[in-house]
Amino acid sequence: MDERQRARRPGGRGARVGAAVHQAVTDLISERGYGTFTVGDVAARAGVADSSIYRRWGSLETLLTDVALTRLNARSPMPDSGSLAADLRTYAANVAREITGPEGLALLRLAVALSSNGQQGVQALDDLLAERGRQLQSMLDRAGDRGEHAPDALGVLDHVMAPMYIRVLFGMGPLTADYVDGLVDRLLRCHQLP
């Protein structure tokens, strides 16, 4: 197999390295919390050289952002069911499942820690939030294109996401299906008011 064939093959070493590094980050956050490990620790856990991580991601903050965004996109994709109410319920349920899972609290704490970790951390968190905001806005834009009255992305964050994050971060009770659906219902009711 020549170099061009190898480069076109899906997966391969690059995908394996990326998956191993992402898993190492997730494991280290779960075990130690954010701020207690270095790129060297991630590299050792993943079985790769530090230089591979720096070459691909550039910094620990960029790597952490990539891990969080990749995980969110894979486990909490933006739904497209044809109905704003159904999309919001599905999205909120996916996020609730994700943040209450075994590694969910660690990733929420990572986001909080990035915001207080100097300019690089703030920029990494801004990049993460901007990308997720674009994805959320695309779901809301689809609803608008169908003629539905959609709230803005900040409304979804304020009325649906923030209460769930606060409950998980501070251990304030479970995110039951009824609770999550109630958040969506309140947002939709508030948004329908003149």
Short mmCIF file of C-alpha atoms in Angstrom, two decimals:
data_model
loop_
_atom_site.label_atom_id
_atom_site.label_comp_id
_atom_site.label_asym_id
_atom_site.label_seq_id
_atom_site.Cartn_x
_atom_site.Cartn_y
_atom_site.Cartn_z
CA MET A 1 0.00 0.00 0.00
CA ASP A 2 1.48 3.33 -1.01
CA GLU A 3 1.35 6.55 1.04
CA ARG A 4 -1.66 7.97 -0.86
CA GLN A 5 -3.74 4.85 -0.19
CA ARG A 6 -2.84 4.96 3.48
CA ALA A 7 -3.79 8.63 3.70
CA ARG A 8 -7.25 7.95 2.25
CA ARG A 9 -8.04 5.03 4.53
CA PRO A 10 -10.68 6.01 7.10
CA GLY A 11 -9.66 5.53 10.68
CA GLY A 12 -6.13 4.25 10.85
CA ARG A 13 -3.41 5.35 13.22
CA GLY A 14 -4.56 8.99 13.43
CA ALA A 15 -8.04 7.95 14.49
CA ARG A 16 -6.65 5.45 17.01
CA VAL A 17 -4.32 8.07 18.49
CA GLY A 18 -7.15 10.62 18.68
CA ALA A 19 -9.44 8.13 20.40
CA ALA A 20 -6.72 7.06 22.85
CA VAL A 21 -5.88 10.67 23.72
CA HIS A 22 -9.55 11.60 24.16
CA GLN A 23 -10.10 8.59 26.43
CA ALA A 24 -6.98 9.43 28.43
CA VAL A 25 -8.23 12.99 29.00
CA THR A 26 -11.68 11.77 30.06
CA ASP A 27 -10.16 9.22 32.44
CA LEU A 28 -7.76 11.74 33.97
CA ILE A 29 -10.54 14.29 34.52
CA SER A 30 -12.69 11.62 36.15
CA GLU A 31 -9.88 10.38 38.38
CA ARG A 32 -8.09 13.60 39.29
CA GLY A 33 -10.21 16.53 38.21
CA TYR A 34 -9.09 19.37 35.99
CA GLY A 35 -5.80 21.16 36.59
CA THR A 36 -4.01 18.17 38.09
CA PHE A 37 -2.52 16.70 34.93
CA THR A 38 -0.31 17.78 32.07
CA VAL A 39 0.07 16.97 28.39
CA GLY A 40 2.78 14.53 29.52
CA ASP A 41 0.28 12.71 31.75
CA VAL A 42 -2.21 12.48 28.88
CA ALA A 43 0.50 11.23 26.51
CA ALA A 44 1.67 8.58 28.97
CA ARG A 45 -1.90 7.38 29.59
CA ALA A 46 -2.66 7.29 25.84
CA GLY A 47 0.64 5.64 24.93
CA VAL A 48 1.76 8.40 22.56
CA ALA A 49 4.54 10.98 22.51
CA ASP A 50 3.96 14.47 23.95
CA SER A 51 4.98 15.86 20.56
CA SER A 52 2.05 14.04 18.91
CA ILE A 53 -0.37 15.87 21.17
CA TYR A 54 1.29 19.26 20.70
CA ARG A 55 1.47 18.76 16.93
CA ARG A 56 -2.23 17.88 16.66
CA TRP A 57 -3.79 20.13 19.34
CA GLY A 58 -1.17 22.74 20.22
CA SER A 59 -2.06 23.08 23.90
CA LEU A 60 -3.79 21.25 26.73
CA GLU A 61 -6.69 23.75 26.65
CA THR A 62 -7.29 23.15 22.92
CA LEU A 63 -7.20 19.40 23.51
CA LEU A 64 -9.68 19.70 26.39
CA THR A 65 -12.02 21.76 24.22
CA ASP A 66 -11.80 19.21 21.43
CA VAL A 67 -12.58 16.38 23.86
CA ALA A 68 -15.62 18.19 25.25
CA LEU A 69 -16.96 19.23 21.83
CA THR A 70 -16.41 15.81 20.27
CA ARG A 71 -18.17 14.16 23.17
CA LEU A 72 -21.10 16.57 23.06
CA ASN A 73 -21.51 16.19 19.29
CA ALA A 74 -21.40 12.40 19.49
CA ARG A 75 -23.67 11.95 22.51
CA SER A 76 -25.90 15.01 22.32
CA PRO A 77 -26.29 15.85 18.63
CA MET A 78 -28.72 18.53 17.53
CA PRO A 79 -31.96 16.72 16.67
CA ASP A 80 -34.02 17.43 13.57
CA SER A 81 -37.45 15.85 14.05
CA GLY A 82 -39.50 18.46 12.21
CA SER A 83 -40.91 20.04 15.40
CA LEU A 84 -39.27 22.59 17.68
CA ALA A 85 -40.89 21.14 20.81
CA ALA A 86 -39.73 17.62 19.95
CA ASP A 87 -36.24 18.84 19.02
CA LEU A 88 -35.88 20.76 22.29
CA ARG A 89 -37.15 17.82 24.36
CA THR A 90 -34.78 15.40 22.61
CA TYR A 91 -31.83 17.77 22.92
CA ALA A 92 -32.51 18.47 26.61
CA ALA A 93 -32.96 14.75 27.37
CA ASN A 94 -29.68 13.94 25.59
CA VAL A 95 -27.80 16.62 27.52
CA ALA A 96 -29.38 15.50 30.82
CA ARG A 97 -28.32 11.91 30.12
CA GLU A 98 -24.82 13.03 29.20
CA ILE A 99 -24.18 15.28 32.20
CA THR A 100 -25.53 12.75 34.68
CA GLY A 101 -23.50 9.90 33.20
CA PRO A 102 -20.32 8.57 34.77
CA GLU A 103 -18.08 11.26 33.27
CA GLY A 104 -20.63 14.07 32.96
CA LEU A 105 -19.84 15.91 36.17
CA ALA A 106 -16.13 15.84 35.36
CA LEU A 107 -16.75 17.45 31.98
CA LEU A 108 -18.98 20.13 33.51
CA ARG A 109 -16.23 20.89 36.02
CA LEU A 110 -13.76 21.04 33.14
CA ALA A 111 -15.85 23.76 31.46
CA VAL A 112 -15.98 25.74 34.71
CA ALA A 113 -12.24 25.31 35.22
CA LEU A 114 -11.42 26.42 31.67
CA SER A 115 -13.24 29.69 32.30
CA SER A 116 -10.89 30.52 35.15
CA ASN A 117 -7.66 29.21 33.63
CA GLY A 118 -6.13 32.32 32.10
CA GLN A 119 -6.44 33.59 28.55
CA GLN A 120 -5.88 30.22 26.86
CA GLY A 121 -8.53 28.55 28.98
CA VAL A 122 -11.03 31.35 28.43
CA GLN A 123 -10.39 31.24 24.68
CA ALA A 124 -10.81 27.45 24.66
CA LEU A 125 -14.12 27.72 26.50
CA ASP A 126 -15.26 30.54 24.20
CA ASP A 127 -14.49 28.33 21.18
CA LEU A 128 -16.42 25.43 22.68
CA LEU A 129 -19.45 27.57 23.52
CA ALA A 130 -19.39 29.33 20.15
CA GLU A 131 -19.45 26.05 18.24
CA ARG A 132 -22.23 24.58 20.39
CA GLY A 133 -24.11 27.88 20.06
CA ARG A 134 -23.87 27.69 16.25
CA GLN A 135 -25.22 24.16 16.33
CA LEU A 136 -28.08 25.14 18.63
CA GLN A 137 -28.86 28.17 16.48
CA SER A 138 -29.09 25.94 13.39
CA MET A 139 -31.77 23.87 15.15
CA LEU A 140 -33.67 27.06 16.07
CA ASP A 141 -33.27 28.45 12.53
CA ARG A 142 -34.80 25.28 11.07
CA ALA A 143 -37.80 25.80 13.35
CA GLY A 144 -38.11 29.40 12.17
CA ASP A 145 -37.91 28.26 8.55
CA ARG A 146 -40.87 25.95 9.27
CA GLY A 147 -42.83 28.93 10.60
CA GLU A 148 -42.47 28.05 14.27
CA HIS A 149 -41.80 30.77 16.84
CA ALA A 150 -38.37 29.79 18.13
CA PRO A 151 -36.63 31.31 21.14
CA ASP A 152 -33.09 32.52 20.73
CA ALA A 153 -30.14 30.32 21.72
CA LEU A 154 -29.56 32.33 24.91
CA GLY A 155 -33.14 31.61 25.94
CA VAL A 156 -32.53 27.88 25.59
CA LEU A 157 -29.33 28.18 27.62
CA ASP A 158 -30.96 30.29 30.33
CA HIS A 159 -34.21 28.35 30.69
CA VAL A 160 -33.23 24.76 29.90
CA MET A 161 -29.49 24.13 30.04
CA ALA A 162 -28.43 26.33 32.98
CA PRO A 163 -30.91 24.84 35.47
CA MET A 164 -29.76 21.33 34.56
CA TYR A 165 -26.08 22.26 34.87
CA ILE A 166 -26.64 23.93 38.25
CA ARG A 167 -28.53 20.90 39.59
CA VAL A 168 -25.73 18.56 38.57
CA LEU A 169 -22.84 20.78 39.68
CA PHE A 170 -24.34 21.35 43.12
CA GLY A 171 -25.98 17.95 43.61
CA MET A 172 -29.45 19.47 43.86
CA GLY A 173 -31.50 16.48 42.81
CA PRO A 174 -31.98 14.20 39.84
CA LEU A 175 -32.72 15.29 36.29
CA THR A 176 -35.89 13.28 35.83
CA ALA A 177 -37.67 13.18 32.48
CA ASP A 178 -40.55 15.18 33.99
CA TYR A 179 -38.18 17.86 35.27
CA VAL A 180 -36.36 18.18 31.92
CA ASP A 181 -39.62 18.25 29.93
CA GLY A 182 -40.95 20.87 32.36
CA LEU A 183 -37.99 23.13 31.60
CA VAL A 184 -38.73 22.88 27.88
CA ASP A 185 -42.46 23.46 28.45
CA ARG A 186 -41.78 26.62 30.48
CA LEU A 187 -39.43 27.95 27.79
CA LEU A 188 -42.01 27.35 25.08
CA ARG A 189 -44.79 28.95 27.17
CA CYS A 190 -42.63 32.00 27.95
CA HIS A 191 -41.67 32.36 24.32
CA GLN A 192 -45.28 32.23 23.10
CA LEU A 193 -46.32 35.18 25.29
CA PRO A 194 -46.79 38.45 23.37
#
